[in-house]
Short mmCIF file of C-alpha atoms in Angstrom, two decimals:
data_model
loop_
_atom_site.label_atom_id
_atom_site.label_comp_id
_atom_site.label_asym_id
_atom_site.label_seq_id
_atom_site.Cartn_x
_atom_site.Cartn_y
_atom_site.Cartn_z
CA MET A 93 0.00 0.00 0.00
CA ALA A 94 1.43 3.41 -0.94
CA ARG A 95 2.06 5.89 1.82
CA LEU A 96 -0.58 8.63 2.09
CA SER A 97 -0.49 11.94 3.93
CA VAL A 98 -3.38 12.10 6.39
CA SER A 99 -2.87 15.49 7.97
CA GLY A 100 -0.29 18.21 8.41
CA ASP A 101 0.85 16.96 11.81
CA GLY A 102 3.18 14.33 10.35
CA LEU A 103 0.76 11.41 10.27
CA LYS A 104 1.02 8.95 7.39
CA VAL A 105 -0.71 5.75 6.48
CA GLY A 106 0.97 3.03 4.42
CA ASN A 107 3.22 0.02 4.11
CA ARG A 108 4.98 -1.02 7.34
CA ARG A 109 8.43 -1.72 5.86
CA ALA A 110 8.51 1.46 3.82
CA CYS A 111 7.50 3.56 6.81
CA GLU A 112 10.04 1.89 9.09
CA ARG A 113 12.84 2.48 6.58
CA ALA A 114 11.84 6.14 6.42
CA GLY A 115 12.15 6.43 10.21
CA PHE A 116 8.43 6.84 11.03
CA GLU A 117 7.13 5.78 14.43
CA ARG A 118 4.06 3.59 14.74
CA ARG A 119 1.05 5.25 16.35
CA ARG A 120 -1.68 3.16 17.89
CA LEU A 121 -5.26 4.49 17.82
CA GLY A 122 -6.82 1.95 20.15
CA GLY A 123 -9.90 0.24 18.81
CA ALA A 124 -10.90 2.99 16.45
CA ILE A 125 -9.37 1.07 13.53
CA PRO A 126 -9.43 -2.73 13.32
CA LYS A 127 -5.99 -4.27 13.98
CA GLY A 128 -4.14 -5.36 10.84
CA ILE A 129 -6.27 -3.29 8.48
CA LEU A 130 -4.83 0.20 8.82
CA THR A 131 -1.93 1.61 10.78
CA LEU A 132 -0.94 5.21 11.25
CA TRP A 133 2.75 6.24 11.33
CA ARG A 134 4.09 9.41 12.84
CA SER A 135 7.28 11.00 11.45
CA PRO A 136 10.04 11.72 13.99
CA PRO A 137 10.32 15.33 15.11
CA ARG A 138 12.71 17.49 13.16
CA ARG A 139 16.09 18.12 14.77
CA SER A 140 18.74 20.77 14.27
CA PRO A 141 22.12 19.82 12.74
CA ALA A 142 23.72 19.97 16.17
CA GLN A 143 21.11 17.56 17.54
CA GLU A 144 21.74 15.22 14.59
CA VAL A 145 25.47 15.13 15.40
CA LEU A 146 24.79 14.42 19.08
CA ALA A 147 22.35 11.65 18.14
CA MET A 148 24.91 10.09 15.79
CA GLU A 149 27.62 10.15 18.48
CA SER A 150 25.18 8.55 20.90
CA ARG A 151 24.42 5.73 18.45
CA ILE A 152 28.13 5.11 17.84
CA ALA A 153 28.89 5.06 21.58
CA SER A 154 26.06 2.62 22.31
CA SER A 155 26.86 0.33 19.40
CA SER A 156 28.42 -3.02 20.28
CA ASP A 157 30.35 -3.01 16.98
CA PRO A 158 31.61 0.55 16.39
CA PRO A 159 32.71 1.53 12.90
CA TRP A 160 36.41 1.59 11.82
CA PRO A 161 37.86 4.96 12.92
CA VAL A 162 38.12 7.47 10.09
CA GLY A 163 41.68 7.87 8.86
CA LEU A 164 43.05 4.73 10.50
CA VAL A 165 43.24 2.70 7.29
CA PRO A 166 45.46 5.27 5.50
CA LYS A 167 47.67 5.45 8.60
CA VAL A 168 48.07 1.65 8.71
CA ARG A 169 48.85 1.54 5.00
CA ARG A 170 51.42 4.32 5.37
CA ALA A 171 53.06 2.59 8.33
CA GLY A 172 53.16 -0.68 6.41
CA GLY A 173 54.70 1.11 3.43
CA ILE A 174 57.42 2.64 5.62
CA VAL A 175 58.26 -0.74 7.14
CA PHE A 176 58.30 -2.39 3.71
CA ASP A 177 60.50 0.40 2.35
CA ARG A 178 63.03 0.03 5.17
CA VAL A 179 63.13 -3.75 4.83
CA VAL A 180 63.73 -3.53 1.09
CA TRP A 181 66.42 -0.89 1.53
CA SER A 182 68.13 -3.10 4.12
CA VAL A 183 68.11 -5.98 1.67
CA ASP A 184 69.30 -3.60 -1.04
CA ARG A 185 72.41 -2.77 1.00
CA ILE A 186 73.46 -6.42 0.93
CA PHE A 187 75.05 -5.71 -2.46
CA ASP A 188 77.45 -3.23 -0.84
CA TYR A 189 78.06 -5.45 2.20
CA ARG A 190 79.16 -8.27 -0.10
CA HIS A 191 81.46 -6.24 -2.33
CA GLY A 192 82.63 -3.40 -0.06
CA THR A 193 81.22 -0.80 -2.44
CA ASP A 194 79.11 2.32 -1.88
CA THR A 195 76.07 2.28 -4.19
CA SER A 196 73.05 2.31 -1.85
CA GLY A 197 70.84 5.15 -0.66
CA THR A 198 69.23 8.11 -2.38
CA ILE A 199 70.81 11.49 -3.05
CA LYS A 200 68.86 14.55 -4.14
CA LEU A 201 70.39 16.70 -6.86
CA ARG A 202 70.19 19.81 -4.68
CA ASP A 203 72.76 18.18 -2.39
CA LEU A 204 75.26 17.88 -5.26
CA ARG A 205 77.37 20.43 -7.11
CA ILE A 206 76.29 20.14 -10.75
CA GLY A 207 77.29 22.59 -13.45
CA SER A 208 75.10 21.17 -16.21
CA LYS A 209 72.39 23.34 -17.74
CA ASN A 210 70.04 20.34 -17.51
CA VAL A 211 70.23 20.02 -13.74
CA ASP A 212 66.57 21.03 -13.42
CA HIS A 213 65.56 18.14 -15.68
CA GLY A 214 67.32 15.46 -13.64
CA ARG A 215 66.05 13.20 -10.89
CA GLN A 216 67.56 12.11 -7.60
CA TYR A 217 70.07 9.29 -7.47
CA GLU A 218 68.47 5.97 -6.64
CA PRO A 219 70.19 2.68 -7.55
CA SER A 220 68.40 -0.01 -9.50
CA PRO A 221 67.55 -3.18 -7.54
CA PRO A 222 69.74 -6.11 -8.69
CA ASN A 223 66.67 -8.24 -9.44
CA LEU A 224 65.28 -5.53 -11.71
CA PHE A 225 68.54 -5.36 -13.66
CA LYS A 226 68.60 -9.15 -14.00
CA GLN A 227 65.06 -9.13 -15.36
CA GLY A 228 66.07 -6.67 -18.07
CA MET A 229 69.24 -8.52 -19.04
CA ALA A 230 67.44 -11.88 -19.13
CA SER A 231 65.11 -10.51 -21.80
CA LEU A 232 68.01 -10.04 -24.26
CA SER A 233 69.03 -12.85 -26.59
CA ILE A 234 72.32 -11.43 -27.82
CA ASP A 235 76.03 -12.20 -28.07
CA HIS A 236 77.26 -9.76 -25.42
CA ALA A 237 80.77 -9.64 -26.87
CA ASP A 238 79.36 -7.82 -29.92
CA PHE A 239 77.80 -5.03 -27.83
CA ILE A 240 78.85 -2.07 -25.71
CA PHE A 241 76.79 -1.40 -22.58
CA VAL A 242 75.94 2.26 -21.85
CA ASP A 243 74.13 3.45 -18.72
CA PHE A 244 72.71 7.00 -18.84
CA GLY A 245 72.56 8.47 -15.35
CA ALA A 246 74.96 5.90 -13.92
CA GLY A 247 75.23 7.59 -10.53
CA LYS A 248 77.46 5.64 -8.16
CA GLY A 249 77.89 2.93 -10.76
CA ARG A 250 76.00 -0.05 -9.38
CA THR A 251 74.56 -0.87 -12.80
CA LEU A 252 78.08 -0.75 -14.25
CA LEU A 253 79.25 -3.27 -11.68
CA MET A 254 76.38 -5.64 -12.45
CA ALA A 255 76.83 -5.21 -16.21
CA SER A 256 80.51 -6.15 -15.90
CA ASN A 257 79.35 -9.65 -14.96
CA PHE A 258 78.36 -10.06 -18.61
CA PRO A 259 80.96 -10.43 -21.40
CA PHE A 260 80.29 -7.04 -23.02
CA ALA A 261 82.99 -5.53 -25.22
CA GLU A 262 82.89 -2.49 -22.91
CA VAL A 263 80.79 -1.06 -20.07
CA ILE A 264 80.35 2.73 -19.95
CA GLY A 265 78.51 4.89 -17.42
CA VAL A 266 77.46 8.46 -18.22
CA GLU A 267 76.91 10.74 -15.20
CA PHE A 268 76.70 14.56 -15.09
CA SER A 269 77.52 14.87 -11.38
CA GLU A 270 81.26 15.06 -10.70
CA GLU A 271 80.77 13.76 -7.14
CA LEU A 272 78.78 10.70 -8.17
CA HIS A 273 81.21 10.10 -11.05
CA ARG A 274 84.14 9.92 -8.61
CA ILE A 275 82.25 7.52 -6.33
CA ALA A 276 81.53 5.33 -9.38
CA GLN A 277 85.23 5.30 -10.25
CA ARG A 278 86.10 4.16 -6.73
CA ASN A 279 83.44 1.45 -6.86
CA LEU A 280 84.79 0.18 -10.18
CA ALA A 281 88.24 -0.05 -8.62
CA ILE A 282 86.95 -1.80 -5.48
CA TYR A 283 84.66 -4.30 -7.18
CA LYS A 284 86.58 -7.59 -7.37
CA SER A 285 83.83 -10.15 -7.91
CA ARG A 286 84.80 -13.49 -9.39
CA ARG A 287 81.86 -13.08 -11.77
CA ILE A 288 83.47 -10.20 -13.69
CA ARG A 289 83.61 -11.03 -17.39
CA CYS A 290 84.17 -7.56 -18.82
CA ALA A 291 87.58 -5.99 -18.19
CA HIS A 292 86.86 -2.67 -19.91
CA ARG A 293 84.75 -0.62 -17.53
CA ARG A 294 84.67 3.14 -17.09
CA SER A 295 82.59 6.05 -15.88
CA VAL A 296 82.36 9.25 -17.95
CA CYS A 297 81.43 12.61 -16.43
CA ALA A 298 79.27 14.18 -19.12
CA ASP A 299 75.78 15.50 -19.82
CA ALA A 300 73.58 12.85 -21.43
CA THR A 301 72.54 15.24 -24.20
CA GLU A 302 76.17 15.99 -25.12
CA TYR A 303 77.62 12.49 -24.89
CA GLU A 304 78.49 10.99 -28.25
CA LEU A 305 77.48 7.34 -28.37
CA PRO A 306 80.02 4.82 -29.71
CA ASP A 307 79.51 3.73 -33.30
CA ALA A 308 78.84 0.13 -32.29
CA ASN A 309 76.07 -2.27 -31.33
CA LEU A 310 74.64 -0.93 -28.08
CA VAL A 311 72.71 -2.06 -25.04
CA ILE A 312 71.50 1.16 -23.39
CA TYR A 313 70.21 1.17 -19.81
CA LEU A 314 67.95 3.96 -18.63
CA ALA A 315 66.40 4.10 -15.16
CA ASN A 316 64.42 7.31 -15.71
CA SER A 317 67.31 9.49 -14.57
CA PHE A 318 65.89 12.58 -16.31
CA ASP A 319 62.64 13.97 -17.65
CA GLY A 320 61.21 14.07 -21.16
CA VAL A 321 63.14 17.20 -22.20
CA VAL A 322 66.51 15.46 -21.88
CA LEU A 323 65.14 12.10 -23.03
CA ALA A 324 64.00 13.62 -26.33
CA LYS A 325 67.55 14.78 -27.07
CA VAL A 326 69.05 11.46 -26.01
CA LEU A 327 66.64 9.61 -28.28
CA SER A 328 67.76 11.82 -31.15
CA ASN A 329 71.36 10.68 -30.56
CA ILE A 330 70.25 7.06 -30.27
CA GLU A 331 68.40 7.34 -33.56
CA LYS A 332 71.63 8.19 -35.38
CA VAL A 333 73.31 5.01 -34.15
CA ALA A 334 70.20 2.86 -34.62
CA ALA A 335 70.18 3.75 -38.31
CA ARG A 336 73.28 1.59 -38.86
CA ARG A 337 73.78 -0.51 -35.72
CA LYS A 338 71.83 -2.88 -33.46
CA VAL A 339 70.47 -1.03 -30.44
CA TYR A 340 68.61 -2.32 -27.38
CA LEU A 341 67.15 0.04 -24.79
CA ILE A 342 66.31 -1.30 -21.32
CA TYR A 343 63.98 1.35 -19.89
CA CYS A 344 62.89 0.83 -16.28
CA GLU A 345 60.32 3.02 -14.53
CA ALA A 346 59.27 3.94 -18.06
CA ILE A 347 57.33 7.12 -17.30
CA PHE A 348 58.13 8.70 -20.66
CA SER A 349 57.70 5.58 -22.78
CA SER A 350 55.39 7.53 -25.11
CA LEU A 351 58.42 9.55 -26.26
CA VAL A 352 60.29 6.38 -27.18
CA ASP A 353 57.23 5.10 -29.04
CA ALA A 354 56.87 8.36 -30.94
CA SER A 355 60.54 8.59 -31.93
CA GLY A 356 60.31 5.51 -34.16
CA ALA A 357 64.03 4.79 -33.73
CA LEU A 358 63.30 1.61 -31.78
CA PRO A 359 60.06 0.21 -33.23
CA TYR A 360 60.08 -3.13 -31.42
CA LYS A 361 58.77 -3.12 -27.85
CA LYS A 362 58.56 -5.78 -25.14
CA PRO A 363 57.06 -4.98 -21.70
CA ILE A 364 58.50 -7.16 -18.93
CA LYS A 365 56.23 -8.32 -16.11
CA LEU A 366 57.94 -7.69 -12.79
CA PRO A 367 57.54 -9.50 -9.46
CA ARG A 368 55.87 -7.25 -6.88
CA LEU A 369 58.81 -7.47 -4.48
CA ILE A 370 61.01 -5.58 -6.92
CA MET A 371 59.07 -2.39 -6.27
CA ARG A 372 60.45 -0.26 -3.45
CA ARG A 373 57.23 1.67 -3.19
CA PRO A 374 54.07 2.08 -5.28
CA ARG A 375 54.88 3.11 -8.86
CA ALA A 376 58.65 3.13 -8.25
CA PHE A 377 60.54 0.68 -10.46
CA SER A 378 57.14 -0.80 -11.29
CA SER A 379 57.61 -0.95 -15.07
CA LEU A 380 60.29 -2.34 -17.35
CA ILE A 381 60.20 -2.13 -21.14
CA VAL A 382 62.78 -3.34 -23.65
CA TYR A 383 62.96 -1.46 -26.97
CA SER A 384 65.02 -2.35 -30.01
CA ASN A 385 65.43 -1.88 -33.73
CA GLN A 386 65.61 -5.68 -33.92
CA LYS A 387 62.76 -8.14 -33.47
CA LEU A 388 62.34 -9.16 -29.85
#
């Protein structure tokens, strides 16, 4: 039965469930109306906003199962993220503990003395996780001896150390910070792993846009060390080599992958699915794409 307004004093007549859902109170009229045939419902009195708030607090306090406190879930997630981040960074430092090197940690560019005009287009130093690098290298089916490895934004040189475990013709790191370049040189001198298979390793202090790539088959590693302004110029240099040589680009944290797609220099593309534990935090090192001018 549809609800019907009986008078202006808030009385209604209608379906029991609909009236109860609307918050109406049942009003008994004694024997005036036969039981079960018609029931009158009275709407609750109107309350001010302040009274509504007090009533809500009263219901929450009297509830045996109070709701989850507002804001607690984000706090728990943030705390969990901090713990996860610290655990992963502790594991990340194992690389340095094993080899006596200094490649861990993050360094903001404002804490470094950099004379390059592209300093505003760079990103902080943050080393690539070893597992991430291994995932990228495992996707290549090449004869390493026929290729030169180049890392743009090499920083302290961890990627150079890991790349020297492959029999590349040469391993080169390009870094525009003189301080990080010197640390990379020390790390290259310290690193004495029995897995080293490339004797020619070096770090070059140069701006990525001004560095002239070797006229050889290349494996280029890029961990999103700079923004799209610098990347566009680097891609232009890569395009010149790709016109006559084999070129592979391992692009991790591929934020500006659309620029690589649009350049057309490396038409073949292969996204690599990464294990979740590789990520240090949400959306950091969460993507890995291999580009090439050869079929993948």
